[in-house]
Amino acid sequence: MRKIFVAGNWKMNKTIAEAVDLVSKMLPELENFDDVDVAVAPSYLAVPAVAELCKGKALKVGAQNLFWEESGAYTGEVAPQMVAEVCDFVIVGHSERRTYFGETDETVNKRLKAALAAGLDVIVCVGETLEENEAGQTEAVVTRQISKGLAGITEDQAAHITIAYEPIWAIGTGRTATPEDANNVHKNVIRPLLKQQFGDQRANAMRIQYGGSIKPNNAAELFAMSDIDGGLVGGASLTADSFVSIIKGASLVTIVEETSKE
Ligand code: PEP
């Protein structure tokens, strides 16, 4: 069964109290969706309180970044083992980190390796800018980001990796890639690269999320595409109603897919 994976990236939003309030509203609503994997990534300071609430529940908790060194004089940074003490997963390579904080394919690779070594699952983000998209460079950019970002990763490690394809022009803009365009990148660019590196079986089992202005009204049609295995959701994960509606859309797709197989 293809199990859809929806993760909420809260970015630099929600105080600890607000994060606790939001997750408390989400949790009872999420009890009925064991056919969908669901996760949230609050800001660092809110992570322990949210993780405490989610213990034993069907909501995984992650961080939005980490540093690759184990300890030392790196003021302001958080080490992989520190993240792994509290989190199930971590996001690396988000376009906002690439744009505002100097993240490169090489540093994505270092963070990914360190996160895996610490026992974390990882969502690796890739995606092109509007200019690159309009210049027909999507395939080249995503290919570079995947090859360099995942360099040296083994097939076993790949079992812990989700790829999030997030065209930058669609993040927080209300502009969504069409389901067909997004699926084309997942199916014809990303999946073949994963197959090349990890073999068909592993690559087919890896989840490729789409991210970029997913909302309750477009989630189901995106997730219904053959190679869109879930979503990384920013703005719409900041209220319980919209995030839960998106999970409902994912669950509906799963039910339809299972029924059509019978
Ligand atoms: C994101 O932050 O990864 C994202 C896709 O944001 P939004 O859903 O708001 O476009």
PDB file of C-alpha atoms and ligand atoms in Angstrom:
ATOM      1  CA  MET A   1       0.000   0.000   0.000  1.00  0.00           C
ATOM      2  CA  ARG A   2       1.229   3.496  -0.849  1.00  0.00           C
ATOM      3  CA  LYS A   3       1.066   5.353   2.472  1.00  0.00           C
ATOM      4  CA  ILE A   4       0.859   9.091   1.994  1.00  0.00           C
ATOM      5  CA  PHE A   5       3.080  11.230   4.236  1.00  0.00           C
ATOM      6  CA  VAL A   6       1.969  14.752   5.118  1.00  0.00           C
ATOM      7  CA  ALA A   7       4.308  16.968   7.153  1.00  0.00           C
ATOM      8  CA  GLY A   8       3.634  20.463   8.458  1.00  0.00           C
ATOM      9  CA  ASN A   9       6.514  22.926   8.481  1.00  0.00           C
ATOM     10  CA  TRP A  10       5.624  25.669  10.954  1.00  0.00           C
ATOM     11  CA  LYS A  11       8.733  27.703  10.065  1.00  0.00           C
ATOM     12  CA  MET A  12       9.352  30.612  12.495  1.00  0.00           C
ATOM     13  CA  ASN A  13       5.757  30.675  13.717  1.00  0.00           C
ATOM     14  CA  LYS A  14       4.057  29.795  17.020  1.00  0.00           C
ATOM     15  CA  THR A  15       5.314  30.460  20.524  1.00  0.00           C
ATOM     16  CA  ILE A  16       5.555  27.422  22.807  1.00  0.00           C
ATOM     17  CA  ALA A  17       2.068  28.127  24.169  1.00  0.00           C
ATOM     18  CA  GLU A  18       0.640  28.558  20.659  1.00  0.00           C
ATOM     19  CA  ALA A  19       2.338  25.384  19.442  1.00  0.00           C
ATOM     20  CA  VAL A  20       0.913  23.394  22.369  1.00  0.00           C
ATOM     21  CA  ASP A  21      -2.517  24.837  21.693  1.00  0.00           C
ATOM     22  CA  LEU A  22      -2.340  23.994  17.975  1.00  0.00           C
ATOM     23  CA  VAL A  23      -1.170  20.426  18.456  1.00  0.00           C
ATOM     24  CA  SER A  24      -3.755  19.866  21.204  1.00  0.00           C
ATOM     25  CA  LYS A  25      -6.431  20.813  18.675  1.00  0.00           C
ATOM     26  CA  MET A  26      -4.954  18.581  15.976  1.00  0.00           C
ATOM     27  CA  LEU A  27      -4.402  15.417  18.008  1.00  0.00           C
ATOM     28  CA  PRO A  28      -8.020  14.341  18.627  1.00  0.00           C
ATOM     29  CA  GLU A  29      -8.809  14.968  14.936  1.00  0.00           C
ATOM     30  CA  LEU A  30      -5.902  12.815  13.784  1.00  0.00           C
ATOM     31  CA  GLU A  31      -6.942   9.696  15.665  1.00  0.00           C
ATOM     32  CA  ASN A  32      -8.950   8.371  12.725  1.00  0.00           C
ATOM     33  CA  PHE A  33      -6.276   8.574  10.052  1.00  0.00           C
ATOM     34  CA  ASP A  34      -3.942   5.635  10.521  1.00  0.00           C
ATOM     35  CA  ASP A  35      -3.829   5.268   6.727  1.00  0.00           C
ATOM     36  CA  VAL A  36      -1.759   8.488   6.487  1.00  0.00           C
ATOM     37  CA  ASP A  37       1.596   9.305   8.122  1.00  0.00           C
ATOM     38  CA  VAL A  38       1.432  12.750   9.702  1.00  0.00           C
ATOM     39  CA  ALA A  39       4.180  14.935  11.158  1.00  0.00           C
ATOM     40  CA  VAL A  40       4.842  18.492  12.279  1.00  0.00           C
ATOM     41  CA  ALA A  41       8.041  20.506  12.565  1.00  0.00           C
ATOM     42  CA  PRO A  42       7.669  23.317  15.128  1.00  0.00           C
ATOM     43  CA  SER A  43      10.462  25.793  15.835  1.00  0.00           C
ATOM     44  CA  TYR A  44      13.231  24.383  18.082  1.00  0.00           C
ATOM     45  CA  LEU A  45      12.028  25.839  21.379  1.00  0.00           C
ATOM     46  CA  ALA A  46       8.514  24.457  20.952  1.00  0.00           C
ATOM     47  CA  VAL A  47       9.697  20.980  19.932  1.00  0.00           C
ATOM     48  CA  PRO A  48      10.039  19.410  23.438  1.00  0.00           C
ATOM     49  CA  ALA A  49       6.576  20.522  24.566  1.00  0.00           C
ATOM     50  CA  VAL A  50       4.978  19.331  21.316  1.00  0.00           C
ATOM     51  CA  ALA A  51       6.907  16.036  21.448  1.00  0.00           C
ATOM     52  CA  GLU A  52       5.698  15.439  25.014  1.00  0.00           C
ATOM     53  CA  LEU A  53       2.086  15.861  23.874  1.00  0.00           C
ATOM     54  CA  CYS A  54       2.638  13.548  20.912  1.00  0.00           C
ATOM     55  CA  LYS A  55       4.154  10.638  22.881  1.00  0.00           C
ATOM     56  CA  GLY A  56       2.353   7.460  21.849  1.00  0.00           C
ATOM     57  CA  LYS A  57       0.250   9.371  19.313  1.00  0.00           C
ATOM     58  CA  ALA A  58       0.112   9.144  15.538  1.00  0.00           C
ATOM     59  CA  LEU A  59       1.822  12.503  15.059  1.00  0.00           C
ATOM     60  CA  LYS A  60       5.584  12.513  14.500  1.00  0.00           C
ATOM     61  CA  VAL A  61       7.609  15.520  15.571  1.00  0.00           C
ATOM     62  CA  GLY A  62      10.614  16.964  13.788  1.00  0.00           C
ATOM     63  CA  ALA A  63      13.015  19.886  13.619  1.00  0.00           C
ATOM     64  CA  GLN A  64      13.451  22.271  10.698  1.00  0.00           C
ATOM     65  CA  ASN A  65      17.247  22.079  10.584  1.00  0.00           C
ATOM     66  CA  LEU A  66      20.337  20.838  12.425  1.00  0.00           C
ATOM     67  CA  PHE A  67      24.109  21.289  12.343  1.00  0.00           C
ATOM     68  CA  TRP A  68      26.440  18.477  11.314  1.00  0.00           C
ATOM     69  CA  GLU A  69      29.056  18.654  14.088  1.00  0.00           C
ATOM     70  CA  GLU A  70      28.547  16.601  17.260  1.00  0.00           C
ATOM     71  CA  SER A  71      29.442  19.334  19.773  1.00  0.00           C
ATOM     72  CA  GLY A  72      31.736  22.279  20.257  1.00  0.00           C
ATOM     73  CA  ALA A  73      32.116  25.995  19.663  1.00  0.00           C
ATOM     74  CA  TYR A  74      29.243  26.560  17.227  1.00  0.00           C
ATOM     75  CA  THR A  75      27.183  29.253  18.902  1.00  0.00           C
ATOM     76  CA  GLY A  76      23.520  29.088  18.045  1.00  0.00           C
ATOM     77  CA  GLU A  77      23.630  25.672  16.416  1.00  0.00           C
ATOM     78  CA  VAL A  78      21.931  22.420  17.418  1.00  0.00           C
ATOM     79  CA  ALA A  79      23.722  19.065  17.048  1.00  0.00           C
ATOM     80  CA  PRO A  80      22.195  15.920  15.503  1.00  0.00           C
ATOM     81  CA  GLN A  81      22.170  14.003  18.809  1.00  0.00           C
ATOM     82  CA  MET A  82      20.398  16.902  20.503  1.00  0.00           C
ATOM     83  CA  VAL A  83      17.715  16.849  17.821  1.00  0.00           C
ATOM     84  CA  ALA A  84      17.457  13.052  18.011  1.00  0.00           C
ATOM     85  CA  GLU A  85      16.868  13.231  21.777  1.00  0.00           C
ATOM     86  CA  VAL A  86      13.475  14.770  21.100  1.00  0.00           C
ATOM     87  CA  CYS A  87      12.632  14.410  17.399  1.00  0.00           C
ATOM     88  CA  ASP A  88      11.709  11.621  15.004  1.00  0.00           C
ATOM     89  CA  PHE A  89      12.885  13.465  11.928  1.00  0.00           C
ATOM     90  CA  VAL A  90      14.487  16.623  10.594  1.00  0.00           C
ATOM     91  CA  ILE A  91      14.030  18.749   7.471  1.00  0.00           C
ATOM     92  CA  VAL A  92      17.197  19.694   5.574  1.00  0.00           C
ATOM     93  CA  GLY A  93      17.776  21.915   2.569  1.00  0.00           C
ATOM     94  CA  HIS A  94      14.562  23.917   2.754  1.00  0.00           C
ATOM     95  CA  SER A  95      14.678  26.642   0.125  1.00  0.00           C
ATOM     96  CA  GLU A  96      14.392  29.334   2.792  1.00  0.00           C
ATOM     97  CA  ARG A  97      17.580  27.986   4.357  1.00  0.00           C
ATOM     98  CA  ARG A  98      19.233  27.911   0.961  1.00  0.00           C
ATOM     99  CA  THR A  99      18.105  31.461   0.152  1.00  0.00           C
ATOM    100  CA  TYR A 100      18.540  33.251   3.489  1.00  0.00           C
ATOM    101  CA  PHE A 101      21.148  31.192   5.346  1.00  0.00           C
ATOM    102  CA  GLY A 102      23.646  30.109   2.724  1.00  0.00           C
ATOM    103  CA  GLU A 103      22.654  26.426   2.563  1.00  0.00           C
ATOM    104  CA  THR A 104      24.314  24.654  -0.356  1.00  0.00           C
ATOM    105  CA  ASP A 105      24.059  21.164  -1.824  1.00  0.00           C
ATOM    106  CA  GLU A 106      27.301  20.342   0.012  1.00  0.00           C
ATOM    107  CA  THR A 107      26.009  21.468   3.411  1.00  0.00           C
ATOM    108  CA  VAL A 108      22.713  19.680   2.763  1.00  0.00           C
ATOM    109  CA  ASN A 109      24.765  16.518   2.245  1.00  0.00           C
ATOM    110  CA  LYS A 110      26.684  17.042   5.505  1.00  0.00           C
ATOM    111  CA  ARG A 111      23.489  17.652   7.474  1.00  0.00           C
ATOM    112  CA  LEU A 112      21.810  14.636   5.886  1.00  0.00           C
ATOM    113  CA  LYS A 113      24.668  12.287   6.748  1.00  0.00           C
ATOM    114  CA  ALA A 114      24.905  13.605  10.317  1.00  0.00           C
ATOM    115  CA  ALA A 115      21.139  13.321  10.808  1.00  0.00           C
ATOM    116  CA  LEU A 116      21.056   9.727   9.554  1.00  0.00           C
ATOM    117  CA  ALA A 117      24.016   8.810  11.750  1.00  0.00           C
ATOM    118  CA  ALA A 118      22.073  10.152  14.727  1.00  0.00           C
ATOM    119  CA  GLY A 119      19.142   7.873  13.862  1.00  0.00           C
ATOM    120  CA  LEU A 120      16.805  10.521  12.486  1.00  0.00           C
ATOM    121  CA  ASP A 121      14.535  10.244   9.467  1.00  0.00           C
ATOM    122  CA  VAL A 122      15.145  13.111   7.056  1.00  0.00           C
ATOM    123  CA  ILE A 123      13.077  15.167   4.630  1.00  0.00           C
ATOM    124  CA  VAL A 124      15.443  16.563   1.977  1.00  0.00           C
ATOM    125  CA  CYS A 125      14.035  19.563   0.102  1.00  0.00           C
ATOM    126  CA  VAL A 126      14.818  20.384  -3.518  1.00  0.00           C
ATOM    127  CA  GLY A 127      13.264  22.731  -6.069  1.00  0.00           C
ATOM    128  CA  GLU A 128      13.941  25.367  -8.655  1.00  0.00           C
ATOM    129  CA  THR A 129      13.427  29.137  -8.657  1.00  0.00           C
ATOM    130  CA  LEU A 130      10.937  30.850 -10.953  1.00  0.00           C
ATOM    131  CA  GLU A 131      13.746  32.024 -13.258  1.00  0.00           C
ATOM    132  CA  GLU A 132      15.164  28.513 -13.495  1.00  0.00           C
ATOM    133  CA  ASN A 133      11.699  27.136 -14.161  1.00  0.00           C
ATOM    134  CA  GLU A 134      11.012  29.649 -16.911  1.00  0.00           C
ATOM    135  CA  ALA A 135      14.419  28.983 -18.456  1.00  0.00           C
ATOM    136  CA  GLY A 136      13.586  25.271 -18.683  1.00  0.00           C
ATOM    137  CA  GLN A 137      16.221  24.362 -16.082  1.00  0.00           C
ATOM    138  CA  THR A 138      14.033  22.480 -13.616  1.00  0.00           C
ATOM    139  CA  GLU A 139      15.437  19.067 -14.487  1.00  0.00           C
ATOM    140  CA  ALA A 140      19.064  20.254 -14.361  1.00  0.00           C
ATOM    141  CA  VAL A 141      18.620  22.025 -11.019  1.00  0.00           C
ATOM    142  CA  VAL A 142      16.766  19.185  -9.321  1.00  0.00           C
ATOM    143  CA  THR A 143      19.243  16.652 -10.715  1.00  0.00           C
ATOM    144  CA  ARG A 144      22.162  18.641  -9.280  1.00  0.00           C
ATOM    145  CA  GLN A 145      20.443  19.061  -5.898  1.00  0.00           C
ATOM    146  CA  ILE A 146      19.638  15.343  -5.620  1.00  0.00           C
ATOM    147  CA  SER A 147      23.010  14.060  -6.868  1.00  0.00           C
ATOM    148  CA  LYS A 148      25.054  16.345  -4.633  1.00  0.00           C
ATOM    149  CA  GLY A 149      22.647  16.380  -1.705  1.00  0.00           C
ATOM    150  CA  LEU A 150      22.422  12.586  -1.563  1.00  0.00           C
ATOM    151  CA  ALA A 151      26.034  11.850  -2.541  1.00  0.00           C
ATOM    152  CA  GLY A 152      27.477   8.881  -0.641  1.00  0.00           C
ATOM    153  CA  ILE A 153      24.120   7.767   0.770  1.00  0.00           C
ATOM    154  CA  THR A 154      23.561   4.007   0.787  1.00  0.00           C
ATOM    155  CA  GLU A 155      20.462   2.037  -0.081  1.00  0.00           C
ATOM    156  CA  ASP A 156      19.870   1.186   3.600  1.00  0.00           C
ATOM    157  CA  GLN A 157      20.138   4.830   4.599  1.00  0.00           C
ATOM    158  CA  ALA A 158      17.743   5.788   1.815  1.00  0.00           C
ATOM    159  CA  ALA A 159      14.977   3.940   3.684  1.00  0.00           C
ATOM    160  CA  HIS A 160      15.036   6.866   6.130  1.00  0.00           C
ATOM    161  CA  ILE A 161      14.841   9.619   3.513  1.00  0.00           C
ATOM    162  CA  THR A 162      11.857  11.445   2.047  1.00  0.00           C
ATOM    163  CA  ILE A 163      12.379  13.889  -0.802  1.00  0.00           C
ATOM    164  CA  ALA A 164      10.276  17.056  -0.859  1.00  0.00           C
ATOM    165  CA  TYR A 165      10.019  18.666  -4.287  1.00  0.00           C
ATOM    166  CA  GLU A 166       9.212  22.290  -3.610  1.00  0.00           C
ATOM    167  CA  PRO A 167       9.325  24.638  -6.581  1.00  0.00           C
ATOM    168  CA  ILE A 168      10.397  27.871  -4.883  1.00  0.00           C
ATOM    169  CA  TRP A 169       7.931  29.976  -6.856  1.00  0.00           C
ATOM    170  CA  ALA A 170       5.095  27.969  -5.281  1.00  0.00           C
ATOM    171  CA  ILE A 171       6.168  28.309  -1.629  1.00  0.00           C
ATOM    172  CA  GLY A 172       3.991  30.706   0.325  1.00  0.00           C
ATOM    173  CA  THR A 173       2.798  32.379  -2.867  1.00  0.00           C
ATOM    174  CA  GLY A 174      -0.602  30.754  -3.322  1.00  0.00           C
ATOM    175  CA  ARG A 175       0.681  29.580  -6.708  1.00  0.00           C
ATOM    176  CA  THR A 176       0.683  25.791  -6.945  1.00  0.00           C
ATOM    177  CA  ALA A 177       2.375  23.631  -9.546  1.00  0.00           C
ATOM    178  CA  THR A 178      -0.297  21.748 -11.496  1.00  0.00           C
ATOM    179  CA  PRO A 179      -0.628  18.147 -10.316  1.00  0.00           C
ATOM    180  CA  GLU A 180       0.603  17.048 -13.758  1.00  0.00           C
ATOM    181  CA  ASP A 181       3.699  19.291 -13.724  1.00  0.00           C
ATOM    182  CA  ALA A 182       4.657  18.289 -10.184  1.00  0.00           C
ATOM    183  CA  ASN A 183       4.080  14.609 -10.934  1.00  0.00           C
ATOM    184  CA  ASN A 184       6.214  14.912 -14.040  1.00  0.00           C
ATOM    185  CA  VAL A 185       9.196  16.094 -11.966  1.00  0.00           C
ATOM    186  CA  HIS A 186       8.600  13.372  -9.345  1.00  0.00           C
ATOM    187  CA  LYS A 187       8.124  10.596 -11.875  1.00  0.00           C
ATOM    188  CA  ASN A 188      10.522  11.526 -14.651  1.00  0.00           C
ATOM    189  CA  VAL A 189      13.320  13.333 -12.811  1.00  0.00           C
ATOM    190  CA  ILE A 190      13.477  12.460  -9.105  1.00  0.00           C
ATOM    191  CA  ARG A 191      12.345   8.812  -9.091  1.00  0.00           C
ATOM    192  CA  PRO A 192      14.775   7.819 -11.886  1.00  0.00           C
ATOM    193  CA  LEU A 193      17.655   9.486 -10.001  1.00  0.00           C
ATOM    194  CA  LEU A 194      16.712   7.548  -6.870  1.00  0.00           C
ATOM    195  CA  LYS A 195      16.522   4.342  -8.933  1.00  0.00           C
ATOM    196  CA  GLN A 196      19.978   4.978 -10.348  1.00  0.00           C
ATOM    197  CA  GLN A 197      21.468   5.411  -6.896  1.00  0.00           C
ATOM    198  CA  PHE A 198      19.453   2.971  -4.785  1.00  0.00           C
ATOM    199  CA  GLY A 199      17.897   0.471  -7.191  1.00  0.00           C
ATOM    200  CA  ASP A 200      14.284   0.142  -8.318  1.00  0.00           C
ATOM    201  CA  GLN A 201      12.883  -1.507  -5.219  1.00  0.00           C
ATOM    202  CA  ARG A 202      14.200   1.032  -2.731  1.00  0.00           C
ATOM    203  CA  ALA A 203      13.446   3.993  -4.994  1.00  0.00           C
ATOM    204  CA  ASN A 204       9.867   2.877  -5.522  1.00  0.00           C
ATOM    205  CA  ALA A 205       9.362   2.631  -1.775  1.00  0.00           C
ATOM    206  CA  MET A 206      10.790   6.107  -1.093  1.00  0.00           C
ATOM    207  CA  ARG A 207       8.293   8.901  -0.685  1.00  0.00           C
ATOM    208  CA  ILE A 208       8.475  12.035  -2.746  1.00  0.00           C
ATOM    209  CA  GLN A 209       6.409  14.844  -1.270  1.00  0.00           C
ATOM    210  CA  TYR A 210       5.268  17.915  -3.135  1.00  0.00           C
ATOM    211  CA  GLY A 211       5.430  21.283  -1.367  1.00  0.00           C
ATOM    212  CA  GLY A 212       4.224  24.718  -2.429  1.00  0.00           C
ATOM    213  CA  SER A 213       0.891  26.249  -1.401  1.00  0.00           C
ATOM    214  CA  ILE A 214      -0.853  22.976  -0.633  1.00  0.00           C
ATOM    215  CA  LYS A 215      -4.307  23.853   0.668  1.00  0.00           C
ATOM    216  CA  PRO A 216      -7.402  21.829   1.609  1.00  0.00           C
ATOM    217  CA  ASN A 217      -8.873  22.517  -1.852  1.00  0.00           C
ATOM    218  CA  ASN A 218      -5.930  21.200  -3.893  1.00  0.00           C
ATOM    219  CA  ALA A 219      -4.399  18.517  -1.640  1.00  0.00           C
ATOM    220  CA  ALA A 220      -6.399  15.490  -2.806  1.00  0.00           C
ATOM    221  CA  GLU A 221      -5.808  16.096  -6.510  1.00  0.00           C
ATOM    222  CA  LEU A 222      -2.071  16.454  -5.896  1.00  0.00           C
ATOM    223  CA  PHE A 223      -1.851  13.307  -3.737  1.00  0.00           C
ATOM    224  CA  ALA A 224      -3.894  11.352  -6.279  1.00  0.00           C
ATOM    225  CA  MET A 225      -1.027  11.604  -8.785  1.00  0.00           C
ATOM    226  CA  SER A 226       1.008   8.422  -9.206  1.00  0.00           C
ATOM    227  CA  ASP A 227       4.316   9.770  -7.844  1.00  0.00           C
ATOM    228  CA  ILE A 228       3.173  12.430  -5.376  1.00  0.00           C
ATOM    229  CA  ASP A 229       3.388  10.483  -2.134  1.00  0.00           C
ATOM    230  CA  GLY A 230       2.460  13.277   0.215  1.00  0.00           C
ATOM    231  CA  GLY A 231       3.128  16.897   0.975  1.00  0.00           C
ATOM    232  CA  LEU A 232       5.268  19.312   2.916  1.00  0.00           C
ATOM    233  CA  VAL A 233       2.808  21.964   4.042  1.00  0.00           C
ATOM    234  CA  GLY A 234       3.760  25.441   5.271  1.00  0.00           C
ATOM    235  CA  GLY A 235       0.990  28.028   5.709  1.00  0.00           C
ATOM    236  CA  ALA A 236      -1.895  25.565   5.769  1.00  0.00           C
ATOM    237  CA  SER A 237      -0.313  23.598   8.636  1.00  0.00           C
ATOM    238  CA  LEU A 238      -0.625  26.580  10.975  1.00  0.00           C
ATOM    239  CA  THR A 239      -4.289  26.000  11.784  1.00  0.00           C
ATOM    240  CA  ALA A 240      -5.787  22.698  12.904  1.00  0.00           C
ATOM    241  CA  ASP A 241      -8.769  22.990  10.544  1.00  0.00           C
ATOM    242  CA  SER A 242      -6.788  23.392   7.340  1.00  0.00           C
ATOM    243  CA  PHE A 243      -4.101  20.855   8.257  1.00  0.00           C
ATOM    244  CA  VAL A 244      -6.690  18.238   9.238  1.00  0.00           C
ATOM    245  CA  SER A 245      -8.621  18.898   5.989  1.00  0.00           C
ATOM    246  CA  ILE A 246      -5.417  18.180   4.065  1.00  0.00           C
ATOM    247  CA  ILE A 247      -4.958  14.899   5.980  1.00  0.00           C
ATOM    248  CA  LYS A 248      -8.574  14.040   5.127  1.00  0.00           C
ATOM    249  CA  GLY A 249      -7.737  14.598   1.455  1.00  0.00           C
ATOM    250  CA  ALA A 250      -4.762  12.248   1.770  1.00  0.00           C
ATOM    251  CA  SER A 251      -6.868   9.603   3.499  1.00  0.00           C
ATOM    252  CA  LEU A 252      -9.525   9.838   0.784  1.00  0.00           C
ATOM    253  CA  VAL A 253      -6.902   9.190  -1.886  1.00  0.00           C
ATOM    254  CA  THR A 254      -5.652   6.139   0.032  1.00  0.00           C
ATOM    255  CA  ILE A 255      -9.171   4.754   0.396  1.00  0.00           C
ATOM    256  CA  VAL A 256      -9.949   5.289  -3.317  1.00  0.00           C
ATOM    257  CA  GLU A 257      -6.658   3.640  -4.356  1.00  0.00           C
ATOM    258  CA  GLU A 258      -7.263   0.636  -2.109  1.00  0.00           C
ATOM    259  CA  THR A 259     -10.874   0.236  -3.261  1.00  0.00           C
ATOM    260  CA  SER A 260      -9.955   0.419  -6.942  1.00  0.00           C
ATOM    261  CA  LYS A 261      -7.483  -2.454  -6.432  1.00  0.00           C
ATOM    262  CA  GLU A 262     -10.242  -4.776  -5.129  1.00  0.00           C
TER     263      GLU A 262
HETATM  264  C1  PEP B   1       7.055  25.036   2.901  1.00  0.00           C
HETATM  265  O1  PEP B   1       7.309  25.764   3.828  1.00  0.00           O
HETATM  266  O2  PEP B   1       7.790  24.045   2.705  1.00  0.00           O
HETATM  267  C2  PEP B   1       5.895  25.306   2.057  1.00  0.00           C
HETATM  268  C3  PEP B   1       5.658  24.521   1.047  1.00  0.00           C
HETATM  269  O3  PEP B   1       5.130  26.398   2.389  1.00  0.00           O
HETATM  270  P1  PEP B   1       3.652  26.763   1.817  1.00  0.00           P
HETATM  271  O4  PEP B   1       2.807  25.511   1.967  1.00  0.00           O
HETATM  272  O5  PEP B   1       3.168  27.872   2.686  1.00  0.00           O
HETATM  273  O6  PEP B   1       3.804  27.147   0.392  1.00  0.00           O
END
